[in-house]
Amino acid sequence: MRQLDRSAKAPLFQQIITHVIDAIQAGELNPGDKLPPERQLAANYGVNRSTVNHALEELVSLGWITRRQGSGTEVAKGRWGSRLAPQYQWQQLLRQAPFTPDPYLVELNRRKEQPDVLDLHTGELPTSLIPDFSFPAMRWEKILEAENSLTATGYQPLKDQILAKLANNYGLDGTGQDLLITSGSSQGISLLLQSLLSPGEVVATEEPSFLFSLPMFQSLGILLAGVACDEEGILPEALEQCIIQKKIRFLYLNPSFQNPTGRLMSLPRRKAIIAVCQKHYVPIIEDDVFGELDFGTPLPKLKTLAT
């Protein structure tokens, strides 16, 4: 049993949470192993029983342990544990402060109006840069034939081209996987939120991030937690604290030319962020919409590093 650092800024219950997670990650505690009773843990740590109870309840909600009356506390047997979605109250949404525009986005919108500024924020090129081209003539038979290649997840020839490019350029093997084509990243994010999250759950992202300007989060009752960054990208230590404190379900990232700061996450930082998310079983939503704007040697995608 490790000792708590009473001079540290982290509360004692959070230190207990970290100790238990580290023990599970190190193999000192295995799925199904029982933890000592609360009274014994409190005595070992030299804290009140309520502090231990708080830490254990947080570990239950994070999916690391299970507690049953009469059976005690044990390490969760499933890899993803048994995470519980909090009960969501509409009153909480109504009490939230009105949306405040991100200062980065306010400044971007101001500069977009200037004639000598190229807008890469929305990805919409000015008409003067769009090449003059015409579509080739196509017979109705060809159109009807192509319609047969439509699937529930997109136009199959286009999907094949994208999967081949991902495999050739980034080493991403699409074998046994499907590809869903959406009308844009916002639709993709919305589908993920509605399919995998419940109202009241939390998504972490960089601070600042354009996500804070999207109304879909408020309408779905999904909460956003900003994580501090430096010039190399999101800070691993800050991310880990956020995961523990706010029960993060997903991490959303722009690793290449982040929106709106334009930062490029370094290779060591990418590996560190992946390690933190693997430790806590937090999936990453990698939005690499600007990745191909790198005219040098592009850094590997997070998906490539994690495989």
Coordinates of N, CA and C in Angstrom, one line a residue, residues 3-241:
Q3 N 1.9 5.2 0.2 CA 1.5 6.3 1.1 C 1.0 7.5 0.3
L4 N 0.1 8.3 0.9 CA -0.5 9.4 0.2 C 0.5 10.6 0.4
D5 N 0.5 11.5 -0.6 CA 1.4 12.7 -0.5 C 0.5 13.8 -0.1
R6 N 0.5 14.1 1.2 CA -0.3 15.2 1.8 C 0.1 16.6 1.4
S7 N 1.3 16.7 0.8 CA 1.7 18.0 0.3 C 1.3 18.3 -1.1
A8 N 0.8 17.3 -1.8 CA 0.4 17.4 -3.2 C -0.9 18.2 -3.3
K9 N -1.1 18.8 -4.5 CA -2.3 19.6 -4.8 C -3.5 18.6 -5.0
A10 N -3.3 17.4 -5.5 CA -4.4 16.5 -5.7 C -5.0 16.1 -4.4
P11 N -6.4 16.1 -4.3 CA -7.0 15.6 -3.1 C -6.7 14.2 -2.8
L12 N -6.8 13.8 -1.6 CA -6.5 12.5 -1.1 C -7.3 11.4 -1.8
F13 N -8.6 11.6 -2.0 CA -9.4 10.6 -2.7 C -8.9 10.4 -4.1
Q14 N -8.5 11.4 -4.8 CA -8.0 11.3 -6.2 C -6.7 10.5 -6.2
Q15 N -5.8 10.7 -5.2 CA -4.6 9.9 -5.1 C -4.9 8.4 -4.9
I16 N -5.9 8.1 -4.1 CA -6.3 6.7 -3.9 C -6.8 6.1 -5.2
I17 N -7.6 6.9 -5.9 CA -8.1 6.4 -7.3 C -6.9 6.1 -8.2
T18 N -5.9 7.0 -8.2 CA -4.7 6.8 -9.0 C -3.9 5.5 -8.6
H19 N -3.8 5.3 -7.2 CA -3.1 4.2 -6.7 C -3.8 2.9 -7.2
V20 N -5.1 2.8 -7.1 CA -5.8 1.6 -7.5 C -5.7 1.3 -9.0
I21 N -5.8 2.4 -9.8 CA -5.7 2.2 -11.2 C -4.3 1.8 -11.6
D22 N -3.3 2.4 -11.0 CA -1.9 2.0 -11.2 C -1.7 0.5 -10.9
A23 N -2.2 0.1 -9.7 CA -2.1 -1.3 -9.3 C -2.7 -2.3 -10.3
I24 N -3.9 -1.9 -10.9 CA -4.5 -2.8 -11.9 C -3.7 -2.8 -13.1
Q25 N -3.2 -1.6 -13.6 CA -2.4 -1.6 -14.8 C -1.1 -2.4 -14.6
A26 N -0.5 -2.4 -13.4 CA 0.7 -3.1 -13.2 C 0.5 -4.6 -13.0
G27 N -0.7 -5.0 -12.9 CA -0.9 -6.5 -12.7 C -0.9 -6.9 -11.2
E28 N -0.8 -5.9 -10.3 CA -0.8 -6.2 -8.9 C -2.2 -6.5 -8.5
L29 N -3.2 -6.0 -9.1 CA -4.6 -6.4 -8.9 C -5.1 -6.9 -10.3
N30 N -5.8 -8.1 -10.3 CA -6.3 -8.7 -11.5 C -7.8 -8.7 -11.4
P31 N -8.5 -8.8 -12.6 CA -9.9 -8.9 -12.6 C -10.4 -10.0 -11.7
G32 N -11.4 -9.6 -10.8 CA -12.0 -10.5 -9.9 C -11.3 -10.4 -8.5
D33 N -10.1 -9.8 -8.4 CA -9.5 -9.7 -7.1 C -10.3 -8.8 -6.2
K34 N -10.3 -9.2 -4.9 CA -11.1 -8.4 -3.9 C -10.2 -7.3 -3.3
L35 N -10.7 -6.1 -3.1 CA -10.0 -5.1 -2.4 C -10.3 -5.2 -0.9
P36 N -9.4 -4.7 0.0 CA -9.7 -4.8 1.4 C -10.9 -4.0 1.8
P37 N -11.6 -4.3 2.9 CA -12.7 -3.5 3.3 C -12.4 -2.0 3.5
E38 N -13.4 -1.2 3.4 CA -13.2 0.3 3.6 C -12.5 0.6 4.8
R39 N -12.9 0.0 5.9 CA -12.3 0.3 7.2 C -10.8 0.1 7.2
Q40 N -10.4 -1.1 6.6 CA -9.0 -1.4 6.5 C -8.2 -0.5 5.6
L41 N -8.8 -0.1 4.4 CA -8.2 0.8 3.5 C -8.0 2.2 4.2
A42 N -9.0 2.6 4.9 CA -8.9 3.9 5.6 C -7.7 3.9 6.6
A43 N -7.6 2.8 7.3 CA -6.5 2.7 8.3 C -5.2 2.6 7.6
N44 N -5.1 1.9 6.5 CA -3.8 1.8 5.8 C -3.4 3.1 5.2
Y45 N -4.3 3.9 4.7 CA -4.0 5.2 4.1 C -4.0 6.3 5.1
G46 N -4.5 6.1 6.3 CA -4.5 7.1 7.3 C -5.5 8.2 7.0
V47 N -6.7 7.9 6.5 CA -7.7 8.8 6.1 C -9.0 8.4 6.7
N48 N -10.0 9.3 6.6 CA -11.3 9.0 7.1 C -12.0 7.9 6.1
R49 N -12.9 7.2 6.7 CA -13.5 6.2 5.9 C -14.3 6.8 4.7
S50 N -14.9 8.0 5.0 CA -15.6 8.7 3.9 C -14.7 9.0 2.7
T51 N -13.5 9.3 2.9 CA -12.5 9.6 1.8 C -12.4 8.3 1.0
V52 N -12.2 7.2 1.6 CA -12.1 5.9 0.9 C -13.3 5.6 0.1
N53 N -14.5 5.8 0.8 CA -15.8 5.6 0.1 C -15.9 6.4 -1.1
H54 N -15.5 7.7 -1.0 CA -15.6 8.6 -2.2 C -14.8 8.1 -3.3
A55 N -13.5 7.7 -3.0 CA -12.6 7.1 -4.1 C -13.2 5.9 -4.7
L56 N -13.7 5.0 -3.9 CA -14.3 3.7 -4.4 C -15.5 4.0 -5.3
E57 N -16.4 4.9 -4.9 CA -17.5 5.2 -5.7 C -17.1 5.8 -7.1
E58 N -16.1 6.6 -7.1 CA -15.6 7.2 -8.3 C -15.0 6.1 -9.2
L59 N -14.3 5.1 -8.6 CA -13.8 4.0 -9.4 C -14.9 3.1 -9.9
V60 N -16.0 3.0 -9.2 CA -17.1 2.2 -9.7 C -17.7 2.9 -11.0
S61 N -17.9 4.2 -10.9 CA -18.5 5.0 -12.0 C -17.5 5.0 -13.2
L62 N -16.2 4.9 -12.9 CA -15.2 4.9 -14.0 C -15.1 3.5 -14.7
G63 N -15.6 2.5 -14.0 CA -15.6 1.1 -14.5 C -14.5 0.3 -14.1
W64 N -13.7 0.7 -13.1 CA -12.5 -0.1 -12.7 C -12.8 -1.1 -11.7
I65 N -13.8 -0.9 -10.8 CA -14.2 -1.9 -9.8 C -15.7 -2.0 -9.7
T66 N -16.1 -3.1 -9.1 CA -17.6 -3.3 -8.8 C -17.8 -3.5 -7.3
R67 N -18.9 -3.1 -6.8 CA -19.2 -3.2 -5.4 C -20.6 -3.9 -5.3
R68 N -20.7 -4.9 -4.5 CA -22.0 -5.6 -4.2 C -22.1 -5.8 -2.7
Q69 N -23.3 -5.5 -2.2 CA -23.5 -5.6 -0.8 C -23.4 -7.1 -0.4
G70 N -22.6 -7.4 0.6 CA -22.4 -8.8 1.0 C -21.3 -9.5 0.3
S71 N -20.8 -8.9 -0.9 CA -19.7 -9.6 -1.6 C -18.5 -8.8 -1.6
G72 N -18.6 -7.5 -1.1 CA -17.4 -6.7 -1.1 C -17.1 -6.0 -2.4
T73 N -15.8 -5.5 -2.5 CA -15.4 -4.7 -3.6 C -14.3 -5.5 -4.4
E74 N -14.5 -5.6 -5.7 CA -13.5 -6.3 -6.5 C -13.2 -5.6 -7.8
V75 N -12.1 -6.0 -8.4 CA -11.7 -5.4 -9.7 C -12.7 -5.9 -10.8
A76 N -13.1 -4.9 -11.6 CA -14.1 -5.3 -12.7 C -13.5 -6.3 -13.6
K77 N -14.3 -7.3 -14.0 CA -13.8 -8.4 -14.8 C -13.8 -8.1 -16.3
G78 N -14.7 -7.2 -16.7 CA -14.7 -6.8 -18.1 C -13.7 -5.7 -18.4
R79 N -13.1 -5.7 -19.6 CA -12.1 -4.7 -20.0 C -12.7 -3.3 -19.9
W80 N -13.9 -3.1 -20.3 CA -14.5 -1.8 -20.3 C -15.3 -1.5 -19.0
G81 N -15.2 -2.6 -18.1 CA -15.9 -2.4 -16.8 C -17.4 -2.3 -17.0
S82 N -18.0 -1.6 -16.0 CA -19.5 -1.4 -16.1 C -19.8 0.1 -15.8
R83 N -19.4 0.9 -16.7 CA -19.5 2.3 -16.5 C -21.0 2.7 -16.5
L84 N -21.4 3.5 -15.6 CA -22.7 3.9 -15.4 C -23.0 5.3 -15.9
A85 N -24.0 5.5 -16.7 CA -24.3 6.8 -17.2 C -25.1 7.6 -16.1
P86 N -24.7 8.8 -15.8 CA -25.4 9.5 -14.8 C -26.8 9.9 -15.2
Q87 N -27.6 10.1 -14.2 CA -29.0 10.5 -14.5 C -28.9 12.0 -14.9
Y88 N -29.6 12.3 -16.0 CA -29.5 13.7 -16.5 C -30.8 14.4 -16.2
Q89 N -30.6 15.7 -15.7 CA -31.7 16.5 -15.3 C -31.8 17.7 -16.3
W90 N -33.0 17.9 -16.9 CA -33.1 19.0 -17.8 C -32.9 20.4 -17.1
Q91 N -33.2 20.4 -15.8 CA -33.1 21.6 -15.1 C -31.6 22.1 -15.1
Q92 N -30.7 21.1 -15.1 CA -29.3 21.4 -15.2 C -28.9 22.1 -16.5
L93 N -29.4 21.7 -17.6 CA -29.2 22.3 -18.9 C -29.7 23.7 -18.9
L94 N -30.9 23.9 -18.3 CA -31.5 25.2 -18.4 C -30.8 26.2 -17.5
R95 N -30.1 25.7 -16.5 CA -29.4 26.6 -15.6 C -28.0 27.0 -16.1
Q96 N -27.5 26.3 -17.2 CA -26.2 26.6 -17.7 C -26.1 28.0 -18.2
A97 N -24.9 28.6 -18.1 CA -24.7 29.9 -18.6 C -24.9 29.9 -20.1
P98 N -25.4 31.0 -20.7 CA -25.5 31.1 -22.2 C -24.2 30.9 -22.8
F99 N -24.2 30.5 -24.1 CA -23.0 30.2 -24.8 C -22.1 31.5 -25.0
T100 N -20.9 31.4 -24.7 CA -19.9 32.5 -24.9 C -19.0 32.2 -26.0
P101 N -19.0 33.0 -27.1 CA -18.1 32.7 -28.2 C -16.6 32.6 -27.8
D102 N -15.9 31.6 -28.4 CA -14.5 31.5 -28.1 C -13.8 32.7 -28.8
P103 N -12.8 33.3 -28.0 CA -12.1 34.5 -28.5 C -11.3 34.2 -29.8
Y104 N -10.8 32.9 -29.9 CA -10.1 32.6 -31.2 C -11.0 32.6 -32.4
L105 N -12.3 32.1 -32.2 CA -13.2 32.1 -33.3 C -13.7 33.5 -33.6
V106 N -13.9 34.3 -32.6 CA -14.3 35.7 -32.9 C -13.2 36.4 -33.7
E107 N -11.9 36.2 -33.4 CA -10.9 36.8 -34.2 C -10.8 36.2 -35.6
L108 N -11.0 34.9 -35.7 CA -11.0 34.3 -37.0 C -12.1 34.9 -37.9
N109 N -13.3 35.0 -37.3 CA -14.4 35.5 -38.1 C -14.1 37.0 -38.5
R110 N -13.5 37.7 -37.7 CA -13.1 39.1 -38.0 C -12.1 39.1 -39.2
R111 N -11.1 38.3 -39.1 CA -10.1 38.3 -40.2 C -10.6 37.7 -41.5
K112 N -11.6 36.8 -41.4 CA -12.2 36.3 -42.7 C -12.7 37.4 -43.6
E113 N -13.2 38.5 -43.0 CA -13.8 39.5 -43.8 C -12.7 40.3 -44.6
Q114 N -11.4 40.1 -44.3 CA -10.4 40.9 -44.9 C -10.1 40.2 -46.3
P115 N -10.0 41.0 -47.4 CA -9.8 40.4 -48.7 C -8.5 39.7 -48.9
D116 N -7.5 40.0 -48.1 CA -6.2 39.3 -48.4 C -6.0 38.1 -47.5
V117 N -7.0 37.6 -46.8 CA -6.9 36.5 -45.9 C -7.6 35.3 -46.6
L118 N -6.8 34.1 -46.5 CA -7.3 32.9 -47.1 C -7.9 32.1 -45.9
D119 N -9.2 31.7 -46.1 CA -9.9 31.0 -45.0 C -9.7 29.5 -45.1
L120 N -8.8 29.0 -44.2 CA -8.6 27.6 -44.0 C -9.4 27.0 -42.8
H121 N -10.0 27.9 -42.1 CA -10.8 27.5 -40.9 C -12.0 26.6 -41.3
T122 N -12.8 27.1 -42.2 CA -14.0 26.3 -42.6 C -13.7 25.3 -43.8
G123 N -12.5 25.5 -44.4 CA -12.2 24.6 -45.5 C -12.9 25.0 -46.8
E124 N -13.4 26.2 -46.9 CA -14.1 26.7 -48.1 C -13.2 27.7 -48.8
L125 N -12.8 27.3 -50.0 CA -11.9 28.1 -50.8 C -12.7 29.3 -51.4
P126 N -12.1 30.4 -51.6 CA -12.7 31.5 -52.3 C -12.9 31.1 -53.8
T127 N -13.9 31.7 -54.4 CA -14.2 31.3 -55.8 C -13.1 31.5 -56.8
S128 N -12.2 32.5 -56.5 CA -11.1 32.8 -57.4 C -10.1 31.7 -57.4
L129 N -10.0 30.8 -56.4 CA -9.1 29.7 -56.3 C -9.7 28.4 -56.8
I130 N -10.9 28.4 -57.1 CA -11.6 27.1 -57.5 C -11.3 27.0 -59.0
P131 N -10.7 25.9 -59.5 CA -10.4 25.8 -60.9 C -11.7 25.7 -61.8
D132 N -11.5 26.2 -63.0 CA -12.7 26.2 -63.9 C -12.7 24.8 -64.6
F133 N -13.7 24.0 -64.3 CA -13.8 22.7 -65.0 C -15.2 22.4 -65.2
S134 N -15.4 21.5 -66.1 CA -16.8 21.0 -66.4 C -16.8 19.5 -66.2
F135 N -18.0 19.0 -65.8 CA -18.2 17.6 -65.6 C -18.4 16.9 -67.0
P136 N -17.9 15.8 -67.2 CA -18.1 15.1 -68.5 C -19.5 14.6 -68.6
A137 N -20.0 14.5 -69.8 CA -21.4 14.1 -70.1 C -21.5 12.6 -69.6
M138 N -22.7 12.3 -69.1 CA -22.9 10.9 -68.5 C -24.3 10.5 -68.9
R139 N -24.4 9.3 -69.4 CA -25.7 8.7 -69.8 C -26.4 8.3 -68.6
W140 N -27.8 8.3 -68.7 CA -28.6 7.8 -67.6 C -28.3 6.4 -67.3
E141 N -28.0 5.6 -68.2 CA -27.7 4.2 -67.9 C -26.5 4.1 -67.0
K142 N -25.5 4.9 -67.1 CA -24.3 4.9 -66.3 C -24.7 5.4 -64.8
I143 N -25.6 6.4 -64.8 CA -26.1 6.9 -63.5 C -26.8 5.8 -62.7
L144 N -27.7 5.1 -63.4 CA -28.5 4.0 -62.8 C -27.6 2.9 -62.4
E145 N -26.6 2.6 -63.2 CA -25.7 1.5 -62.9 C -24.9 1.9 -61.6
A146 N -24.4 3.2 -61.5 CA -23.7 3.6 -60.4 C -24.6 3.5 -59.1
E147 N -25.9 3.8 -59.3 CA -26.8 3.7 -58.1 C -26.8 2.4 -57.5
N148 N -26.5 1.3 -58.2 CA -26.5 0.0 -57.7 C -25.3 -0.2 -56.7
S149 N -24.3 0.7 -56.8 CA -23.1 0.6 -55.9 C -23.3 1.3 -54.6
L150 N -24.5 2.0 -54.4 CA -24.7 2.7 -53.2 C -25.0 1.7 -52.1
T151 N -24.4 1.9 -50.9 CA -24.7 1.1 -49.8 C -25.2 2.0 -48.6
A152 N -25.6 1.4 -47.5 CA -26.1 2.2 -46.4 C -25.0 3.1 -45.8
T153 N -23.7 2.8 -46.1 CA -22.6 3.6 -45.5 C -21.9 4.4 -46.6
G154 N -22.4 4.4 -47.8 CA -21.8 5.3 -48.8 C -21.6 4.6 -50.2
Y155 N -21.1 5.3 -51.1 CA -20.8 4.8 -52.5 C -19.6 3.9 -52.5
Q156 N -19.8 2.6 -52.8 CA -18.8 1.6 -52.6 C -17.5 1.9 -53.4
P157 N -17.5 2.3 -54.6 CA -16.2 2.6 -55.3 C -15.5 3.8 -54.6
L158 N -16.2 4.8 -54.1 CA -15.5 5.8 -53.3 C -14.9 5.3 -52.0
K159 N -15.6 4.4 -51.3 CA -15.1 3.8 -50.1 C -13.9 3.0 -50.4
D160 N -13.9 2.2 -51.5 CA -12.7 1.4 -51.8 C -11.5 2.3 -52.1
Q161 N -11.7 3.5 -52.8 CA -10.6 4.4 -53.0 C -10.0 4.9 -51.7
I162 N -10.9 5.3 -50.8 CA -10.5 5.9 -49.5 C -9.7 4.9 -48.7
L163 N -10.3 3.6 -48.6 CA -9.6 2.6 -47.8 C -8.2 2.3 -48.4
A164 N -8.1 2.3 -49.8 CA -6.9 2.0 -50.4 C -5.8 3.1 -50.1
K165 N -6.3 4.3 -50.1 CA -5.4 5.5 -49.8 C -5.0 5.4 -48.3
L166 N -5.9 5.1 -47.4 CA -5.5 4.9 -46.0 C -4.5 3.8 -45.8
A167 N -4.6 2.7 -46.5 CA -3.7 1.6 -46.4 C -2.3 2.0 -47.0
N168 N -2.3 2.6 -48.2 CA -1.1 2.9 -48.9 C -0.3 4.0 -48.2
N169 N -1.0 5.1 -47.8 CA -0.3 6.3 -47.3 C -0.1 6.2 -45.8
Y170 N -0.9 5.5 -45.1 CA -0.8 5.5 -43.6 C -0.7 4.2 -43.0
G171 N -0.7 3.1 -43.8 CA -0.6 1.8 -43.2 C -1.8 1.3 -42.4
L172 N -2.9 1.9 -42.7 CA -4.1 1.5 -41.9 C -4.9 0.4 -42.7
D173 N -4.9 -0.8 -42.1 CA -5.6 -1.9 -42.7 C -7.1 -1.9 -42.4
G174 N -7.8 -1.8 -43.5 CA -9.3 -1.8 -43.4 C -9.9 -3.1 -43.5
T175 N -9.1 -4.2 -43.4 CA -9.7 -5.5 -43.5 C -10.6 -5.8 -42.4
G176 N -11.8 -6.3 -42.7 CA -12.8 -6.6 -41.7 C -13.5 -5.4 -41.1
Q177 N -13.2 -4.2 -41.6 CA -13.8 -2.9 -41.1 C -14.7 -2.3 -42.2
D178 N -15.6 -1.5 -41.8 CA -16.4 -0.7 -42.8 C -16.1 0.7 -42.6
L179 N -16.4 1.5 -43.7 CA -16.1 2.9 -43.7 C -17.5 3.6 -43.9
L180 N -17.8 4.6 -43.0 CA -19.0 5.4 -43.2 C -18.7 6.7 -43.7
I181 N -19.3 7.1 -44.8 CA -19.1 8.4 -45.5 C -20.2 9.3 -45.0
T182 N -19.8 10.4 -44.4 CA -20.7 11.4 -43.9 C -20.6 12.7 -44.7
S183 N -21.5 13.6 -44.5 CA -21.5 14.9 -45.3 C -20.5 15.9 -44.7
G184 N -19.8 15.5 -43.6 CA -18.8 16.4 -43.0 C -18.5 15.9 -41.6
S185 N -17.5 16.5 -41.0 CA -17.1 16.1 -39.7 C -18.1 16.3 -38.7
S186 N -18.9 17.4 -38.8 CA -20.0 17.7 -37.8 C -21.0 16.6 -37.8
Q187 N -21.4 16.1 -39.0 CA -22.3 14.9 -39.0 C -21.7 13.7 -38.4
G188 N -20.5 13.5 -38.6 CA -19.8 12.3 -38.0 C -19.8 12.4 -36.5
I189 N -19.4 13.6 -36.0 CA -19.4 13.8 -34.5 C -20.8 13.6 -34.0
S190 N -21.8 14.2 -34.6 CA -23.2 14.0 -34.1 C -23.6 12.6 -34.1
L191 N -23.3 11.8 -35.1 CA -23.6 10.4 -35.0 C -22.9 9.6 -33.9
L192 N -21.7 10.0 -33.6 CA -21.0 9.4 -32.5 C -21.6 9.7 -31.2
L193 N -22.0 11.0 -31.0 CA -22.6 11.5 -29.8 C -23.9 10.8 -29.5
Q194 N -24.7 10.7 -30.5 CA -26.1 10.1 -30.4 C -26.0 8.6 -30.2
S195 N -25.0 7.9 -30.8 CA -25.0 6.5 -30.7 C -24.3 6.0 -29.5
L196 N -23.3 6.7 -29.0 CA -22.4 6.1 -28.0 C -22.4 6.8 -26.6
L197 N -23.1 8.0 -26.6 CA -23.1 8.7 -25.3 C -24.5 9.0 -24.9
S198 N -24.6 9.2 -23.6 CA -25.9 9.6 -23.0 C -25.8 11.0 -22.4
P199 N -27.0 11.7 -22.3 CA -27.0 13.0 -21.7 C -26.2 13.1 -20.4
G200 N -25.4 14.1 -20.2 CA -24.7 14.2 -18.9 C -23.3 13.7 -19.0
E201 N -22.9 12.9 -20.0 CA -21.6 12.4 -20.1 C -20.7 13.4 -20.7
V202 N -19.4 13.2 -20.6 CA -18.4 14.2 -20.9 C -17.4 13.8 -21.9
V203 N -17.2 14.7 -22.9 CA -16.1 14.6 -23.9 C -15.0 15.6 -23.7
A204 N -13.8 15.1 -23.7 CA -12.6 16.0 -23.5 C -12.1 16.4 -24.8
T205 N -11.6 17.7 -24.9 CA -11.0 18.2 -26.1 C -9.9 19.2 -25.7
E206 N -9.2 19.7 -26.8 CA -8.2 20.7 -26.5 C -8.9 22.0 -26.1
E207 N -8.1 22.8 -25.3 CA -8.6 24.2 -25.0 C -7.6 25.2 -25.6
P208 N -8.1 26.0 -26.6 CA -9.4 26.0 -27.1 C -9.7 25.0 -28.2
S209 N -10.9 24.9 -28.6 CA -11.3 24.0 -29.7 C -12.6 24.5 -30.3
F210 N -12.8 24.2 -31.6 CA -14.0 24.7 -32.3 C -15.2 24.0 -31.8
L211 N -15.0 22.8 -31.1 CA -16.2 22.1 -30.6 C -17.0 22.9 -29.7
F212 N -16.4 23.9 -28.9 CA -17.2 24.7 -28.0 C -18.2 25.6 -28.7
S213 N -18.0 25.8 -30.0 CA -19.0 26.6 -30.7 C -20.1 25.8 -31.4
L214 N -20.1 24.5 -31.3 CA -21.1 23.6 -31.9 C -22.3 23.5 -31.0
P215 N -23.5 23.9 -31.4 CA -24.7 23.8 -30.5 C -25.2 22.4 -30.3
M216 N -24.7 21.4 -31.1 CA -25.2 20.0 -30.9 C -24.9 19.5 -29.5
F217 N -23.8 19.9 -28.9 CA -23.5 19.3 -27.6 C -24.5 19.8 -26.6
Q218 N -24.9 21.1 -26.6 CA -25.9 21.5 -25.7 C -27.2 20.9 -25.9
S219 N -27.6 20.7 -27.2 CA -28.9 20.2 -27.5 C -29.0 18.7 -27.1
L220 N -27.9 18.0 -27.1 CA -27.9 16.6 -26.7 C -27.6 16.4 -25.3
G221 N -27.3 17.5 -24.6 CA -27.0 17.3 -23.1 C -25.6 16.8 -22.9
I222 N -24.7 16.8 -23.9 CA -23.3 16.3 -23.7 C -22.5 17.4 -23.2
L223 N -21.6 17.1 -22.3 CA -20.8 18.1 -21.7 C -19.4 18.1 -22.3
L224 N -18.7 19.3 -22.4 CA -17.4 19.4 -22.9 C -16.4 19.8 -21.8
A225 N -15.2 19.2 -21.8 CA -14.2 19.5 -20.8 C -13.0 19.9 -21.6
G226 N -12.5 21.1 -21.4 CA -11.3 21.6 -22.1 C -10.0 21.2 -21.3
V227 N -9.0 20.7 -22.1 CA -7.8 20.3 -21.5 C -6.6 21.2 -22.0
A228 N -5.8 21.7 -21.0 CA -4.8 22.6 -21.4 C -3.8 22.1 -22.4
C229 N -3.2 23.0 -23.2 CA -2.3 22.6 -24.3 C -1.0 23.5 -24.2
D230 N 0.1 23.0 -24.8 CA 1.2 23.9 -25.0 C 1.5 23.8 -26.5
E231 N 2.7 24.3 -26.9 CA 3.0 24.3 -28.4 C 3.1 22.9 -29.0
E232 N 3.3 21.9 -28.2 CA 3.3 20.5 -28.7 C 2.0 19.8 -28.8
G233 N 1.0 20.5 -28.2 CA -0.3 19.9 -28.2 C -0.9 19.7 -26.8
I234 N -1.9 18.8 -26.7 CA -2.6 18.6 -25.4 C -1.6 18.0 -24.4
L235 N -1.7 18.5 -23.1 CA -0.8 18.1 -22.1 C -1.2 16.7 -21.5
P236 N -0.4 15.7 -21.5 CA -0.8 14.4 -21.0 C -1.2 14.4 -19.5
E237 N -0.4 15.1 -18.7 CA -0.8 15.2 -17.2 C -2.1 15.8 -17.0
A238 N -2.4 16.9 -17.7 CA -3.7 17.5 -17.6 C -4.8 16.6 -18.1
L239 N -4.6 15.9 -19.1 CA -5.6 15.0 -19.7 C -5.9 13.9 -18.7
E240 N -4.9 13.3 -18.1 CA -5.1 12.2 -17.1 C -5.9 12.7 -15.9
Q241 N -5.6 13.9 -15.4 CA -6.3 14.4 -14.3 C -7.8 14.7 -14.7

